[in-house]
Tab-separated table of C-alpha atoms in Angstrom:
chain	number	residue	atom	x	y	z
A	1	UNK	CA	13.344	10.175	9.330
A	2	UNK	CA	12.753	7.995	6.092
A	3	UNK	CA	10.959	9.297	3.591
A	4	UNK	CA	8.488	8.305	1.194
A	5	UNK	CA	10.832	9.324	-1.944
A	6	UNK	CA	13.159	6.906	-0.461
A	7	UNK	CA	11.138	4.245	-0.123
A	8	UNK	CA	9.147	3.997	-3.447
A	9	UNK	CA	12.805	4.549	-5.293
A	10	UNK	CA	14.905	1.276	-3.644
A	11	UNK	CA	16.854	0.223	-6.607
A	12	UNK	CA	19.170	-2.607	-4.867
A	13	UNK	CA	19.114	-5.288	-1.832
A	14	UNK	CA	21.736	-3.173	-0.150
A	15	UNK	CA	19.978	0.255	-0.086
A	16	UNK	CA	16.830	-1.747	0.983
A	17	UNK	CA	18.100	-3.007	3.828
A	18	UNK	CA	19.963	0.258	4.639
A	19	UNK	CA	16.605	1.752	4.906
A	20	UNK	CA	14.616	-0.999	6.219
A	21	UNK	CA	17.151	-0.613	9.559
A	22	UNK	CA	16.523	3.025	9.538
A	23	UNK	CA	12.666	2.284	9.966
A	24	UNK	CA	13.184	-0.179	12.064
A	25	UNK	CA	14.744	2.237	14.546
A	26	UNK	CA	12.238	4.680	13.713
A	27	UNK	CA	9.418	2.749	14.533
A	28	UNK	CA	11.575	1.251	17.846
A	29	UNK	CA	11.219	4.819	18.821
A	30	UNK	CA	8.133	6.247	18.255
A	31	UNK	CA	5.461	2.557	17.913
A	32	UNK	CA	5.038	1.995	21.193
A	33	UNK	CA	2.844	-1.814	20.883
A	34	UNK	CA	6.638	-2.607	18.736
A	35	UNK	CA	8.805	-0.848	21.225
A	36	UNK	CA	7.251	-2.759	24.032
A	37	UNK	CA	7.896	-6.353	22.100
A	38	UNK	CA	11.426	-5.745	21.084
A	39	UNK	CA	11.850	-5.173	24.549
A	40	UNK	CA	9.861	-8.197	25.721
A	41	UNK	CA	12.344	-10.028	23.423
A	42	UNK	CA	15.513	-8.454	24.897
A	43	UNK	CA	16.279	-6.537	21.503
A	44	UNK	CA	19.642	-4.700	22.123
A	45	UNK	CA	18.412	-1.881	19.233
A	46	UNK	CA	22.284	-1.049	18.766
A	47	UNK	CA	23.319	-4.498	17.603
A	48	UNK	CA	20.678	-4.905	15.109
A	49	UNK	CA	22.809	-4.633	11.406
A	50	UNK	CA	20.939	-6.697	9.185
A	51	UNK	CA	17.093	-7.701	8.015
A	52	UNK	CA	17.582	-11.530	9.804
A	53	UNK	CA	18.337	-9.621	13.671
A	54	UNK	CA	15.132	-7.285	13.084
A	55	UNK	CA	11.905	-8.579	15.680
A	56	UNK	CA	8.901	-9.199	13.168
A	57	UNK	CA	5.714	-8.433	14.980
A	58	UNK	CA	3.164	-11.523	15.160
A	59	UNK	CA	0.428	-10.233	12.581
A	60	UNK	CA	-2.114	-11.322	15.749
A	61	UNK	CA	-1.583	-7.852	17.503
A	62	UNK	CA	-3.366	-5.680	14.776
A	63	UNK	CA	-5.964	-7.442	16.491
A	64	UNK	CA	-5.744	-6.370	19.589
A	65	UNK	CA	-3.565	-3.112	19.299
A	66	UNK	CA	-3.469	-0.335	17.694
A	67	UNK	CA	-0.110	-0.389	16.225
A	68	UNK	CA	0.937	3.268	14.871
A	69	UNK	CA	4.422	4.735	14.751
A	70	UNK	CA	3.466	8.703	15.163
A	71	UNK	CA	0.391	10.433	16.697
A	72	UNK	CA	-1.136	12.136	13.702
A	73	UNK	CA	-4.902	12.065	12.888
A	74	UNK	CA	-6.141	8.183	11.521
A	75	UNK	CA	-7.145	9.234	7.759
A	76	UNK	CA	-8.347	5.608	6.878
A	77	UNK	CA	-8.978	2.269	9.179
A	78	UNK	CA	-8.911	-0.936	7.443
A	79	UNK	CA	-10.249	-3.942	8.967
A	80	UNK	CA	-10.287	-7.880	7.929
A	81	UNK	CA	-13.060	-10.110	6.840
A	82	UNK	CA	-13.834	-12.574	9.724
A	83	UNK	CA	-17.068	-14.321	10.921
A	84	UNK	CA	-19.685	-13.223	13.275
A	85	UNK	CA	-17.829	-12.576	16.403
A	86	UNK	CA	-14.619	-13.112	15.502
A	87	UNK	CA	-11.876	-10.224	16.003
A	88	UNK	CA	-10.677	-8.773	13.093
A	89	UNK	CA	-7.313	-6.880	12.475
A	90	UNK	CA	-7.251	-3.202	12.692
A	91	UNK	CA	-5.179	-1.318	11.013
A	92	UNK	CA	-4.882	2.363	11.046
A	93	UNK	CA	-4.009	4.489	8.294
A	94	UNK	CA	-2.308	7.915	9.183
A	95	UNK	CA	-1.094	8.619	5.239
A	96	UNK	CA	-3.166	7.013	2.915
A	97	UNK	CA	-1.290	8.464	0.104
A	98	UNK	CA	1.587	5.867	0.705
A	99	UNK	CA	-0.636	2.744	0.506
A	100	UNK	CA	-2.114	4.517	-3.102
A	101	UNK	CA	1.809	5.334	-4.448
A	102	UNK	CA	2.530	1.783	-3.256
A	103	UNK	CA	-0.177	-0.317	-4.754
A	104	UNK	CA	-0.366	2.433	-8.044
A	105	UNK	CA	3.864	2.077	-8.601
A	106	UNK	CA	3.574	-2.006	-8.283
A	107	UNK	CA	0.444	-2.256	-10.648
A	108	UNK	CA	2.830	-0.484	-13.285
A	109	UNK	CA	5.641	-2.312	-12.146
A	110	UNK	CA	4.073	-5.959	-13.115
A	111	UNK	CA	1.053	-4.537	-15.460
A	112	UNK	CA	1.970	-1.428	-17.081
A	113	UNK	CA	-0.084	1.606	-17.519
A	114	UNK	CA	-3.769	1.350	-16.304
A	115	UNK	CA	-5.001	2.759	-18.713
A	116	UNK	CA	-4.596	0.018	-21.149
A	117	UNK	CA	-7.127	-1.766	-19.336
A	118	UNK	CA	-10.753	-2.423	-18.349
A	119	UNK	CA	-10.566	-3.052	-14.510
A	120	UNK	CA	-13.809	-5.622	-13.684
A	121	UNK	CA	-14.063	-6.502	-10.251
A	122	UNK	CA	-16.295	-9.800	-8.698
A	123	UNK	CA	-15.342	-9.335	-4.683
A	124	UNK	CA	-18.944	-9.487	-3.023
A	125	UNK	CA	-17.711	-10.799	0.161
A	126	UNK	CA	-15.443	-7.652	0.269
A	127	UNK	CA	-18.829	-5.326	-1.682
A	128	UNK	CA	-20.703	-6.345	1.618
A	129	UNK	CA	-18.686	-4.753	4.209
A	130	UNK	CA	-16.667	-1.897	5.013
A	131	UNK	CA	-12.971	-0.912	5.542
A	132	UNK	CA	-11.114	-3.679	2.879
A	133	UNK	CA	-8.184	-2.014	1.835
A	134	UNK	CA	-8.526	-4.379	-1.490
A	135	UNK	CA	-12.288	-2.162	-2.371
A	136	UNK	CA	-10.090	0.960	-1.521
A	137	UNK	CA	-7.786	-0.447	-3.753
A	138	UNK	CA	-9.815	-1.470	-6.792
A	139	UNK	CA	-11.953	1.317	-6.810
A	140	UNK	CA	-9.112	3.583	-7.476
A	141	UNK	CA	-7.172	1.443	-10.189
A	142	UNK	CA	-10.933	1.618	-11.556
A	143	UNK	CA	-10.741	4.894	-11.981
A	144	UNK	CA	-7.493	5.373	-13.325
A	145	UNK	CA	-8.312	2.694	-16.045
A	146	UNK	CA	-10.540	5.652	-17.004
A	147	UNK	CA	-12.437	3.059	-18.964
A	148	UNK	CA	-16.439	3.839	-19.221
A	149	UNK	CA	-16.664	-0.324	-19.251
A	150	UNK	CA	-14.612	-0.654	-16.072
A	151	UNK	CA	-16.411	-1.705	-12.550
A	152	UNK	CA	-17.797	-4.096	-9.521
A	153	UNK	CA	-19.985	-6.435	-9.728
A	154	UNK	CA	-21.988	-8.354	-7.324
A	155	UNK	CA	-23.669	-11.128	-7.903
A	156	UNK	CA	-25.350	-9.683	-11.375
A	157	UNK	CA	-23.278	-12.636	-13.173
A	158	UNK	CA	-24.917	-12.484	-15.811
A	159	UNK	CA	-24.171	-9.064	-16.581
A	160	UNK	CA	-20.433	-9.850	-16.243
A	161	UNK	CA	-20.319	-12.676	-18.571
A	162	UNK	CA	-21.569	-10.303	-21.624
A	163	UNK	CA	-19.374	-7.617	-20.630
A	164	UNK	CA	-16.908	-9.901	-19.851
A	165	UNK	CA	-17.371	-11.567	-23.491
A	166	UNK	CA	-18.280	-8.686	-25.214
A	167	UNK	CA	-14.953	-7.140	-24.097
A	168	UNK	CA	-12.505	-9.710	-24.721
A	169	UNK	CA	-13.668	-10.064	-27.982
A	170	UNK	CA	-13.230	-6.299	-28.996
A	171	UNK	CA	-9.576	-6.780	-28.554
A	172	UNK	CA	-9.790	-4.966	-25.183
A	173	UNK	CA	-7.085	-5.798	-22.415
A	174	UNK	CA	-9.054	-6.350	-19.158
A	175	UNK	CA	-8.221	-7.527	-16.044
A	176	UNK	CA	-10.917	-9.616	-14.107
A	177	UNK	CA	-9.781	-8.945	-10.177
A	178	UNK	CA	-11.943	-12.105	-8.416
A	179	UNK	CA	-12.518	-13.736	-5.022
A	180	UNK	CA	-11.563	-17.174	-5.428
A	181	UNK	CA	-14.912	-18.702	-4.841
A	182	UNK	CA	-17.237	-16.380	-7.327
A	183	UNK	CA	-14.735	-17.009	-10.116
A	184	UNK	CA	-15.415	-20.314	-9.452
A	185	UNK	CA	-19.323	-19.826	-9.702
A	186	UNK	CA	-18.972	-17.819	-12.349
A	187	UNK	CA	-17.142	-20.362	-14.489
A	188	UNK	CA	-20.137	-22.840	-13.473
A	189	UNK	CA	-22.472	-20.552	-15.341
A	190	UNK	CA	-20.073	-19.821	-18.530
A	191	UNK	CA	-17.063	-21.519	-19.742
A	192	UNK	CA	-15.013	-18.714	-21.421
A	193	UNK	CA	-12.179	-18.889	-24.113
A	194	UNK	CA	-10.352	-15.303	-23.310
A	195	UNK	CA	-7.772	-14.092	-25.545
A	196	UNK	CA	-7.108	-10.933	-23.975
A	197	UNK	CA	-7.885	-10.773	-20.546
A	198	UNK	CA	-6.181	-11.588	-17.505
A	199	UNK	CA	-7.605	-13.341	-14.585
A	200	UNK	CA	-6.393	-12.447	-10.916
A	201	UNK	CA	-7.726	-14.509	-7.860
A	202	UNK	CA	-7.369	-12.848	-4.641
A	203	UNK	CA	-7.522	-15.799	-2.810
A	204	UNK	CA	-9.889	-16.985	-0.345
A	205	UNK	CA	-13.305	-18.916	-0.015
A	206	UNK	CA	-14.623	-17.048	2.464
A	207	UNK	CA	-16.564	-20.035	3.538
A	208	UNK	CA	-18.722	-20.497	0.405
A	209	UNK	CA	-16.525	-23.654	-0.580
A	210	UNK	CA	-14.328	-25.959	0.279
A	211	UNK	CA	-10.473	-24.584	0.220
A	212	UNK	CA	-8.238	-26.528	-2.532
A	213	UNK	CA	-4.715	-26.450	-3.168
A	214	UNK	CA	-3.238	-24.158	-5.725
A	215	UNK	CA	-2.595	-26.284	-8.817
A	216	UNK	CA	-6.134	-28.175	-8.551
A	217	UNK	CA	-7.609	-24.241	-8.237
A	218	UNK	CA	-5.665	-22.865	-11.280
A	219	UNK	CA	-6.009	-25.502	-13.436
A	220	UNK	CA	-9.867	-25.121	-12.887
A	221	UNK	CA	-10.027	-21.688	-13.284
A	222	UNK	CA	-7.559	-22.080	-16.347
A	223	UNK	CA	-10.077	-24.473	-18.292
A	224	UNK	CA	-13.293	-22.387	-16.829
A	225	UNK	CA	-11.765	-19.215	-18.538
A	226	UNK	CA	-9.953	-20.526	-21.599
A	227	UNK	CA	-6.715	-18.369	-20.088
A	228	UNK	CA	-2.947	-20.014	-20.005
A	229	UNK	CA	-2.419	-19.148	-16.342
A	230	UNK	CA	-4.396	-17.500	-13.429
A	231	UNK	CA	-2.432	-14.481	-11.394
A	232	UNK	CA	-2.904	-13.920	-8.207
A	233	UNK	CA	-2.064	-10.881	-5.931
A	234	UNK	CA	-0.840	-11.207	-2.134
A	235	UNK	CA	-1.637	-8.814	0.362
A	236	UNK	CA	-3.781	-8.777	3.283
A	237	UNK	CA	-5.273	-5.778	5.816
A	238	UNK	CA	-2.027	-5.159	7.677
A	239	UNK	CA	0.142	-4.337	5.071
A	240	UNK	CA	-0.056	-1.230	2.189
A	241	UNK	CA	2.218	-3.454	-0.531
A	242	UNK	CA	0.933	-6.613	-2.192
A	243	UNK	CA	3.205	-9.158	-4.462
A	244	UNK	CA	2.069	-10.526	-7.538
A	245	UNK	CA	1.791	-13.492	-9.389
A	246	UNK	CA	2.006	-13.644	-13.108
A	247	UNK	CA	1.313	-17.457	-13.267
A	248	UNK	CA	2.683	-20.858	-11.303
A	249	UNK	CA	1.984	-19.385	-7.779
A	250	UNK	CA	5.235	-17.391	-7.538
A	251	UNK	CA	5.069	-14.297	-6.104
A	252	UNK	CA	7.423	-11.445	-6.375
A	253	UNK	CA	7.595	-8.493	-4.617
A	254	UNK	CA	7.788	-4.806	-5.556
A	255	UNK	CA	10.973	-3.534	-4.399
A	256	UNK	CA	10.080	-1.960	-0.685
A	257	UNK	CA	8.537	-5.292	0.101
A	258	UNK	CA	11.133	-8.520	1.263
A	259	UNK	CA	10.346	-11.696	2.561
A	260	UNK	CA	12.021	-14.131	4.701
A	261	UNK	CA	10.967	-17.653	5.637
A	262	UNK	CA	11.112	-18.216	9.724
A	263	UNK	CA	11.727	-21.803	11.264
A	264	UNK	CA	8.359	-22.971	12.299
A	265	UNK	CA	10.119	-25.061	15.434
A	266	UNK	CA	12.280	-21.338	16.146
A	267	UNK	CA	10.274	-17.751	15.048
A	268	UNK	CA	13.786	-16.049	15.758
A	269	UNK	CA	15.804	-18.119	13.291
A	270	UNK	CA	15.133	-18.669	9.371
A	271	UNK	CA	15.868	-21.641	6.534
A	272	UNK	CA	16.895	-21.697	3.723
A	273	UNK	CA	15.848	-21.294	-0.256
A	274	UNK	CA	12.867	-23.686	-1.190
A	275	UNK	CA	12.521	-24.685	2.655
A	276	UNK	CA	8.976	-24.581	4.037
A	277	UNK	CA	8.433	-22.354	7.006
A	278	UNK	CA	6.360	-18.844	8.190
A	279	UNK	CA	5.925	-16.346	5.915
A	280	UNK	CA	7.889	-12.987	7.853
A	281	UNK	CA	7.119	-9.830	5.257
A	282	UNK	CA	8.745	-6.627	5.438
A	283	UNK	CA	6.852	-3.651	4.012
A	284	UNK	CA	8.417	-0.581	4.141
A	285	UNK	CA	5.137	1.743	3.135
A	286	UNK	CA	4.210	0.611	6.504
A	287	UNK	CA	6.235	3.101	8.299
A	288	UNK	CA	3.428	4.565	10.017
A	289	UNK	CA	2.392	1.255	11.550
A	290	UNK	CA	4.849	-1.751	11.633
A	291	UNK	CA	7.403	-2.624	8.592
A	292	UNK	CA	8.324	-6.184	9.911
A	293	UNK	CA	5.468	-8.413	10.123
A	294	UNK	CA	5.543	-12.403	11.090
A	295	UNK	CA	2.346	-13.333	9.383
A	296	UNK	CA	0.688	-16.725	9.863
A	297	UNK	CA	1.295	-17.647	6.220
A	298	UNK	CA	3.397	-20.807	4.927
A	299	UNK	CA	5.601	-20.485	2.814
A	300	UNK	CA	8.976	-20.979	0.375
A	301	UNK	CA	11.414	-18.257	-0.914
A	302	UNK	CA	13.547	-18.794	-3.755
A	303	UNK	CA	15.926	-16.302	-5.361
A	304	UNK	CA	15.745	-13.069	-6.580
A	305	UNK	CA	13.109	-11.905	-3.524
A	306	UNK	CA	10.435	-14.788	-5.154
A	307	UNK	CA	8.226	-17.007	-2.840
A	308	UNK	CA	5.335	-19.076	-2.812
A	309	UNK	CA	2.668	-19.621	-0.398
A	310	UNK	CA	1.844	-23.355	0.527
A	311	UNK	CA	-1.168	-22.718	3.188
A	312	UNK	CA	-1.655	-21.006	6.971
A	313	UNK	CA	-0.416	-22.009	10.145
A	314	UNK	CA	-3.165	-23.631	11.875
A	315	UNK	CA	-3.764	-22.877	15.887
A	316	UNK	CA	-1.352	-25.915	17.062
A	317	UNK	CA	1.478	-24.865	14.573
A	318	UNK	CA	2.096	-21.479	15.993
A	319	UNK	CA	3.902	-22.656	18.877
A	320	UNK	CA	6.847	-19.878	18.805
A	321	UNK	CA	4.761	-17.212	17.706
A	322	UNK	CA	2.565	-18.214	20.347
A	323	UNK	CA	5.260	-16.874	22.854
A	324	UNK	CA	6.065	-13.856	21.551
A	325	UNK	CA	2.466	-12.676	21.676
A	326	UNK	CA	2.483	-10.292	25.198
């Protein structure tokens, strides 16, 4: 059995793949939804020796499964944001204390310590519901900012532009944490020339706006908040790790997180550095649920465990996830 202490202390591509086949044979053993699709794919477990012969689990079946590697008691569910009627991804927590030591050791891996900061957070379309495993998130690193200006806001925008002001101009380090589309209404209300904060968009527009590509989006929110680049932060329900950008879109990944780039014409095989093709992440605090996940991202990798992400599959590009859903 893997645990945690190994995970969170991966120091090279070669122990990380030495454990990530470990889980995988873990989770081949005791997650039955993932037990059931290696087998629908013919998976001889014994032959499996490196990250590229591991089955990644189409991201769909959180959303119709529940996909859990032991039987203990469910400490947290998370769920997606979707529209009225639409099925949302489940997934269920059996040791929350590994998504915290994963998302609290990659905040000081790219940031530092939290405490240098003010933590502000403008995520009302994630405010008005429950189970997002970014609010679970947040709220924590707010607290361990232990900063009496640190906190969420709504829609009180005004409120956030003094603070927000008030702040950077005291020589304070803050980090704004934003849904794509409020940063861009709150930029329509104030146009900001920040010297010390940093500005992360979490991505989406939720259906407030229409979606833009990344450069056209960062160079707005650039201008709008005075700021040399915008970071961003990748993760999504079904995983406990997120990658960060520090600028220019480029992600990189805390080390128990790897992604590979799938063929789009061929889910089993992959391409190459700076090739467009689905986004495949392996997160290794998932061990209680599923570590290799084909998500329905698009995407490049470059060296060094980098990658970008160029947009989402849309329902007539799936075609060879499509058949691996059972």
């Amino acid at each position: 059995m893997v645990q945690p202490h190994d995970i969170f202390t991966i120091s090279s591509h070669k122990q990380f793949e030495k454990i990530a086949l470990k889980v995988f044979r873990y989770q081949y053993e005791n997650n039955k939804v993932y037990k059931e699709f290696c087998d629908f794919l013919k998976t001889d477990v014994q032959k499996v020796k490196s990250l590229q012969q591991i089955p990644f689990l189409p991201i769909q079946f959180f959303k119709s499964h529940a996909v859990v590697s032991n039987s203990d008691e469910i400490q947290e569910t998370f769920t997606s944001s979707g529209t009225t009627g639409m099925i949302t991804s489940q997934h269920l927590v059996t040791d929350v204390s590994l998504y915290e030591q994963s998302y609290r050791q990659a905040f000081s891996q790219f940031y530092g310590n939290i405490e240098d900061y003010a933590v502000l957070a403008l995520l009302p379309s994630y405010l008005e519901r429950s189970g997002s495993s970014l609010i679970y998130m947040v709220k924590d690193l707010i607290e361990l900012s232990n900063n009496e200006h640190s906190g969420f806001y709504l829609r009180n925008y005004d409120e956030l532009i003094t603070k927000l002001i008030e702040l950077d101009n005291s020589g304070q380090n803050v980090i704004l944490i934003g849904v794509t589309y409020a940063l861009l209404d709150l930029i329509e209300k104030q146009k900001f020339d920040l010297k010390n904060t940093i500005i992360m968009e979490t991505g989406g527009m939720k259906g407030q706006r229409k979606e833009m590509i990344r450069e056209e989006l960062h160079t707005i929110l650039s201008q709008g908040f005075g700021v040399p680049s915008i970071h961003s932060e990748y993760g999504m329900t079904e995983l406990l790790s997120q990658a960060y950008s520090l600028g220019n879109g480029i992600f990189e990944c805390p080390s128990w997180m790897h992604i590979l780039i799938r063929d789009t014409e061929d889910a089993l095989s992959y391409v190459d550095y700076g090739k467009t093709g689905g986004v495949n992440v392996i997160d290794l605090a998932n061990i209680n649920s599923c570590s290799f996940i084909a998500t329905q991202d698009l995407g490049k990798k470059y060296p060094n465990n980098a990658f970008e992400i160029l947009g989402r599959f849309d329902h007539s590009d799936i075609r060879g996830c499509n058949l691996m859903v059972i």
